[in-house]
Coordinates of N, CA and C in Angstrom, one line a residue:
M260 N 93.8 122.1 92.6 CA 95.1 122.6 92.1 C 95.7 123.5 93.1
F261 N 94.9 124.4 93.7 CA 95.4 125.3 94.7 C 96.0 124.5 95.9
G262 N 95.4 123.5 96.3 CA 95.9 122.7 97.4 C 97.2 122.0 97.1
V263 N 97.4 121.6 95.9 CA 98.6 120.9 95.5 C 99.8 121.9 95.5
L264 N 99.5 123.1 95.0 CA 100.6 124.2 95.0 C 100.9 124.6 96.4
V265 N 99.9 124.8 97.3 CA 100.1 125.1 98.7 C 101.0 124.0 99.4
S266 N 100.6 122.8 99.1 CA 101.4 121.7 99.6 C 102.9 121.7 99.2
L267 N 103.1 122.1 98.0 CA 104.5 122.2 97.5 C 105.2 123.3 98.2
I268 N 104.6 124.5 98.4 CA 105.2 125.6 99.1 C 105.5 125.2 100.5
I269 N 104.6 124.5 101.2 CA 104.9 124.0 102.6 C 106.0 123.1 102.6
C270 N 106.1 122.1 101.6 CA 107.2 121.2 101.6 C 108.5 121.8 101.3
L271 N 108.5 122.9 100.4 CA 109.7 123.6 100.1 C 110.3 124.3 101.3
Y272 N 109.5 124.6 102.3 CA 109.9 125.2 103.5 C 110.8 124.2 104.3
F273 N 110.5 122.9 104.2 CA 111.3 121.9 104.9 C 112.3 121.3 104.1
K274 N 112.1 121.2 102.8 CA 113.1 120.5 101.9 C 113.3 121.4 100.7
P275 N 114.5 121.9 100.5 CA 114.7 122.8 99.4 C 114.6 122.1 98.0
L276 N 114.3 122.8 97.0 CA 114.2 122.3 95.6 C 115.6 122.2 95.1
D277 N 116.0 121.0 94.6 CA 117.3 120.9 94.0 C 117.1 120.5 92.5
L278 N 118.3 120.4 91.8 CA 118.2 120.1 90.4 C 117.5 118.8 90.0
K279 N 117.8 117.7 90.9 CA 117.2 116.4 90.6 C 115.6 116.5 90.6
K280 N 115.1 117.2 91.6 CA 113.6 117.4 91.7 C 113.1 118.2 90.6
S281 N 113.9 119.2 90.2 CA 113.5 120.1 89.1 C 113.4 119.3 87.8
V282 N 114.4 118.4 87.6 CA 114.4 117.6 86.4 C 113.2 116.7 86.4
I283 N 112.9 116.1 87.5 CA 111.7 115.2 87.6 C 110.5 116.0 87.3
G284 N 110.4 117.3 87.7 CA 109.2 118.1 87.4 C 109.1 118.4 85.9
I285 N 110.3 118.7 85.3 CA 110.3 119.0 83.9 C 109.9 117.8 83.0
I286 N 110.5 116.7 83.4 CA 110.1 115.4 82.7 C 108.6 115.1 82.9
S287 N 108.1 115.4 84.1 CA 106.7 115.1 84.4 C 105.8 115.9 83.5
V288 N 106.2 117.2 83.3 CA 105.3 118.0 82.4 C 105.2 117.3 81.0
A289 N 106.4 116.9 80.4 CA 106.3 116.3 79.1 C 105.6 115.0 79.1
Y290 N 105.8 114.2 80.1 CA 105.1 112.9 80.2 C 103.6 113.1 80.4
S291 N 103.2 114.0 81.2 CA 101.8 114.3 81.4 C 101.1 114.8 80.2
M292 N 101.8 115.7 79.5 CA 101.2 116.3 78.3 C 101.0 115.2 77.2
V293 N 102.0 114.4 77.0 CA 101.9 113.3 76.0 C 100.8 112.3 76.4
F294 N 100.8 111.8 77.7 CA 99.9 110.9 78.2 C 98.5 111.4 78.1
E295 N 98.2 112.6 78.6 CA 96.9 113.2 78.7 C 96.4 113.5 77.3
T296 N 97.2 114.0 76.5 CA 96.8 114.4 75.1 C 96.4 113.2 74.3
V297 N 97.2 112.2 74.4 CA 96.9 111.0 73.6 C 95.7 110.3 74.1
L298 N 95.7 110.0 75.4 CA 94.5 109.2 75.9 C 93.3 110.0 76.1
G299 N 93.4 111.3 76.6 CA 92.2 112.1 76.8 C 91.7 112.8 75.6
S300 N 92.6 113.5 74.9 CA 92.2 114.3 73.8 C 92.0 113.5 72.5
Y301 N 93.0 112.7 72.1 CA 93.0 112.0 70.9 C 92.1 110.8 70.9
Y302 N 92.3 109.9 71.9 CA 91.4 108.7 72.0 C 90.1 108.9 72.7
K303 N 90.0 110.1 73.4 CA 88.8 110.5 74.1 C 88.3 109.5 75.1
L304 N 89.3 108.9 75.9 CA 88.9 108.0 76.9 C 88.4 108.7 78.2
Y305 N 88.6 110.0 78.3 CA 88.1 110.7 79.4 C 88.3 112.2 79.1
Y306 N 87.6 113.1 79.8 CA 87.8 114.5 79.7 C 87.7 115.2 81.0
Y307 N 88.2 116.4 81.1 CA 88.2 117.2 82.3 C 87.0 118.2 82.2
L308 N 86.1 118.2 83.2 CA 85.0 119.1 83.3 C 84.0 119.1 82.1
N309 N 84.5 119.4 80.9 CA 83.6 119.3 79.8 C 84.4 119.1 78.5
P310 N 83.9 118.4 77.6 CA 84.7 118.0 76.4 C 85.3 119.1 75.6
Q311 N 84.6 120.3 75.5 CA 85.0 121.4 74.7 C 86.3 122.0 75.3
D312 N 86.4 122.1 76.6 CA 87.5 122.8 77.3 C 88.5 121.9 77.9
S313 N 88.4 120.6 77.7 CA 89.2 119.6 78.3 C 90.7 119.8 78.0
M314 N 91.0 120.2 76.8 CA 92.5 120.4 76.5 C 93.1 121.5 77.4
I315 N 92.4 122.5 77.7 CA 92.9 123.6 78.6 C 93.2 123.0 79.9
Y316 N 92.3 122.2 80.4 CA 92.5 121.5 81.7 C 93.6 120.5 81.7
I317 N 93.8 119.8 80.6 CA 94.9 118.9 80.4 C 96.2 119.6 80.5
V318 N 96.3 120.8 79.9 CA 97.6 121.6 80.0 C 97.8 122.1 81.4
I319 N 96.8 122.6 82.1 CA 96.9 123.0 83.4 C 97.3 121.9 84.4
A320 N 96.7 120.7 84.2 CA 97.1 119.6 85.1 C 98.5 119.1 84.8
A321 N 98.9 119.1 83.5 CA 100.2 118.7 83.1 C 101.3 119.6 83.6
I322 N 101.0 120.9 83.8 CA 102.0 121.9 84.3 C 102.0 122.1 85.8
F323 N 100.8 122.1 86.4 CA 100.7 122.5 87.8 C 100.3 121.4 88.7
I324 N 99.8 120.3 88.3 CA 99.4 119.2 89.2 C 100.4 118.1 89.3
Y325 N 100.5 117.3 88.2 CA 101.3 116.1 88.2 C 102.8 116.3 88.4
P326 N 103.4 117.3 87.8 CA 104.8 117.6 88.2 C 105.0 118.0 89.6
V327 N 104.1 118.8 90.2 CA 104.2 119.2 91.6 C 104.1 117.9 92.5
L328 N 103.1 117.0 92.2 CA 103.0 115.8 93.0 C 104.2 114.9 92.9
N329 N 104.8 114.8 91.7 CA 106.0 114.0 91.5 C 107.2 114.6 92.3
I330 N 107.3 116.0 92.3 CA 108.3 116.6 93.0 C 108.2 116.4 94.5
I331 N 106.9 116.5 95.0 CA 106.7 116.2 96.5 C 107.0 114.8 96.8
Y332 N 106.7 113.9 95.9 CA 107.0 112.4 96.1 C 108.5 112.3 96.3
T333 N 109.3 112.9 95.4 CA 110.8 112.8 95.6 C 111.3 113.5 96.8
M334 N 110.7 114.5 97.3 CA 111.2 115.2 98.4 C 111.3 114.4 99.7
F335 N 110.4 113.4 99.8 CA 110.4 112.6 101.0 C 110.7 111.1 100.8
L336 N 111.2 110.9 99.6 CA 111.5 109.5 99.2 C 112.5 108.9 100.2
P337 N 112.2 107.7 100.8 CA 113.1 107.1 101.7 C 114.4 106.6 101.0
K338 N 115.4 106.3 101.8 CA 116.7 105.8 101.2 C 116.6 104.3 101.0
S339 N 116.0 103.6 101.9 CA 115.9 102.1 101.9 C 114.9 101.7 100.8
K340 N 115.3 100.7 100.0 CA 114.5 100.2 98.9 C 113.2 99.6 99.5
K341 N 113.3 98.9 100.6 CA 112.1 98.3 101.2 C 111.1 99.4 101.6
A342 N 111.6 100.5 102.2 CA 110.7 101.6 102.6 C 110.2 102.3 101.4
V343 N 110.9 102.4 100.3 CA 110.4 103.0 99.1 C 109.2 102.3 98.6
L344 N 109.2 101.0 98.7 CA 108.0 100.2 98.2 C 106.8 100.6 99.0
G345 N 106.8 100.6 100.3 CA 105.7 101.0 101.1 C 105.3 102.4 100.8
Y346 N 106.3 103.3 100.8 CA 106.0 104.7 100.5 C 105.3 104.9 99.2
T347 N 105.8 104.2 98.1 CA 105.2 104.3 96.8 C 103.8 103.7 96.8
L348 N 103.6 102.7 97.5 CA 102.3 102.1 97.6 C 101.3 103.1 98.2
V349 N 101.7 103.8 99.2 CA 100.8 104.8 99.8 C 100.5 105.9 98.8
W350 N 101.5 106.3 98.0 CA 101.3 107.3 97.0 C 100.3 106.8 95.9
I351 N 100.4 105.6 95.5 CA 99.6 105.0 94.5 C 98.1 105.0 95.0
I352 N 98.0 104.6 96.2 CA 96.6 104.5 96.8 C 96.0 105.9 96.9
A353 N 96.9 106.9 97.3 CA 96.4 108.3 97.4 C 96.0 108.8 96.1
M354 N 96.7 108.5 95.0 CA 96.4 108.9 93.7 C 95.1 108.3 93.2
L355 N 94.9 107.0 93.5 CA 93.6 106.4 93.2 C 92.4 107.0 93.9
I356 N 92.6 107.4 95.2 CA 91.6 108.1 95.9 C 91.3 109.4 95.3
F357 N 92.4 110.2 95.0 CA 92.3 111.5 94.3 C 91.5 111.4 93.0
E358 N 91.8 110.3 92.2 CA 91.1 110.1 91.0 C 89.6 109.8 91.2
Y359 N 89.4 108.9 92.2 CA 88.0 108.6 92.5 C 87.2 109.8 93.0
L360 N 87.8 110.6 93.8 CA 87.1 111.9 94.2 C 86.9 112.8 93.0
S361 N 87.8 112.9 92.1 CA 87.7 113.7 90.9 C 86.5 113.2 90.1
V362 N 86.3 111.9 90.0 CA 85.2 111.4 89.2 C 83.9 111.7 90.0
I363 N 83.8 111.5 91.3 CA 82.6 111.9 92.0 C 82.2 113.3 91.9
F364 N 83.2 114.2 91.9 CA 82.9 115.6 91.8 C 82.8 116.1 90.4
G365 N 83.0 115.3 89.4 CA 82.8 115.6 88.0 C 84.0 116.3 87.4
T366 N 85.1 116.3 88.1 CA 86.3 117.0 87.5 C 86.8 116.2 86.3
I367 N 86.8 114.8 86.5 CA 87.1 113.9 85.4 C 85.9 113.1 85.0
V368 N 85.7 112.9 83.7 CA 84.6 112.1 83.3 C 85.2 111.0 82.4
F369 N 85.0 109.8 82.8 CA 85.5 108.7 82.0 C 84.5 108.3 80.9
T370 N 85.0 108.2 79.7 CA 84.1 107.9 78.5 C 84.6 106.6 77.9
G371 N 85.6 106.0 78.4 CA 86.2 104.7 77.9 C 87.3 104.2 78.7
W372 N 87.8 105.1 79.6 CA 88.9 104.7 80.5 C 88.3 103.8 81.6
N373 N 89.0 102.8 81.9 CA 88.7 101.9 83.1 C 89.8 102.1 84.1
P374 N 89.4 102.6 85.3 CA 90.4 102.8 86.3 C 91.1 101.5 86.8
V375 N 90.3 100.4 86.8 CA 90.9 99.1 87.1 C 90.9 98.4 85.8
P376 N 92.0 98.1 85.2 CA 93.3 98.1 85.8 C 94.1 99.3 85.3
W377 N 93.7 100.2 84.4 CA 94.5 101.1 83.7 C 95.1 102.2 84.6
S378 N 94.3 102.8 85.5 CA 94.8 103.8 86.4 C 95.9 103.2 87.3
L379 N 95.6 102.0 87.8 CA 96.6 101.3 88.7 C 97.9 101.1 87.9
V380 N 97.8 100.6 86.7 CA 99.0 100.3 85.9 C 99.7 101.6 85.6
T381 N 99.0 102.7 85.3 CA 99.6 104.0 85.0 C 100.4 104.5 86.2
Y382 N 99.8 104.4 87.4 CA 100.5 105.0 88.6 C 101.7 104.1 88.9
I383 N 101.6 102.8 88.8 CA 102.8 102.0 89.0 C 103.9 102.3 88.1
F384 N 103.6 102.5 86.8 CA 104.6 102.9 85.8 C 105.1 104.2 86.1
T385 N 104.3 105.2 86.4 CA 104.7 106.6 86.7 C 105.7 106.6 87.8
Y386 N 105.3 106.0 89.0 CA 106.2 106.1 90.1 C 107.4 105.3 90.0
L387 N 107.4 104.2 89.1 CA 108.6 103.5 88.8 C 109.6 104.4 88.0
W388 N 109.1 105.0 87.0 CA 110.0 105.9 86.2 C 110.5 107.1 87.1
V389 N 109.6 107.6 87.9 CA 110.1 108.8 88.7 C 111.1 108.3 89.7
Y390 N 110.9 107.1 90.3 CA 111.9 106.6 91.3 C 113.2 106.3 90.6
L391 N 113.2 105.6 89.5 CA 114.4 105.2 88.8 C 115.1 106.4 88.3
T392 N 114.4 107.4 87.7 CA 115.1 108.6 87.3 C 115.7 109.3 88.4
Y393 N 115.0 109.5 89.5 CA 115.5 110.2 90.7 C 116.8 109.5 91.2
R394 N 116.7 108.1 91.3 CA 117.9 107.4 91.8 C 119.1 107.5 90.8
Y395 N 118.8 107.5 89.5 CA 119.9 107.8 88.6 C 120.5 109.1 88.7
L396 N 119.6 110.2 88.9 CA 120.1 111.5 89.0 C 120.9 111.7 90.4
S397 N 120.5 110.9 91.4 CA 121.1 111.0 92.7 C 122.6 110.5 92.6
K398 N 122.9 109.6 91.7 CA 124.2 109.1 91.5 C 125.1 110.1 90.8
K399 N 124.5 111.1 90.1 CA 125.3 112.1 89.3 C 125.7 113.2 90.3
R400 N 126.7 113.9 89.9 CA 127.1 115.1 90.7 C 126.3 116.3 90.1
L401 N 125.3 116.7 90.9 CA 124.5 117.8 90.5 C 124.5 118.8 91.6
P402 N 124.2 120.1 91.3 CA 124.2 121.1 92.4 C 123.1 120.7 93.4
L403 N 123.4 121.0 94.7 CA 122.5 120.6 95.8 C 121.2 121.5 95.8
K404 N 121.4 122.8 95.6 CA 120.2 123.6 95.6 C 120.2 124.5 94.4
L405 N 118.9 125.0 94.1 CA 118.8 125.9 92.9 C 118.7 127.3 93.3
Y406 N 118.6 127.6 94.6 CA 118.5 129.1 95.0 C 119.7 129.5 95.6

């Protein structure tokens, strides 16, 4: 988590945070909370670190990891649709590697979740809605910077 936040701080040095990216971050918190709570806590398809404290880690991840990653994704999003496809593919592969390493180190324990195909489908859906939402917001007249 620390590395993700440091990455955001470094990225903010080069690309300022604007309202579009902030909206993506806020929506990502809600999306992550619902997704993680339903699949991880309610259906118990996976848990973080240990089953008893998993909900705490779900909240931490939903607030500090996934929204930050989605904001960073939008910060460097290419303008060309063809380039977006390759860029998004790299992000999906990176997320699958991140998930794989999380399993190896015991951060995530799968108890019913199958990464293939479900993680792949989840990341495709996630980056699709992030991209489409960001593109929609880009067409609106929004303030350029928040600071």
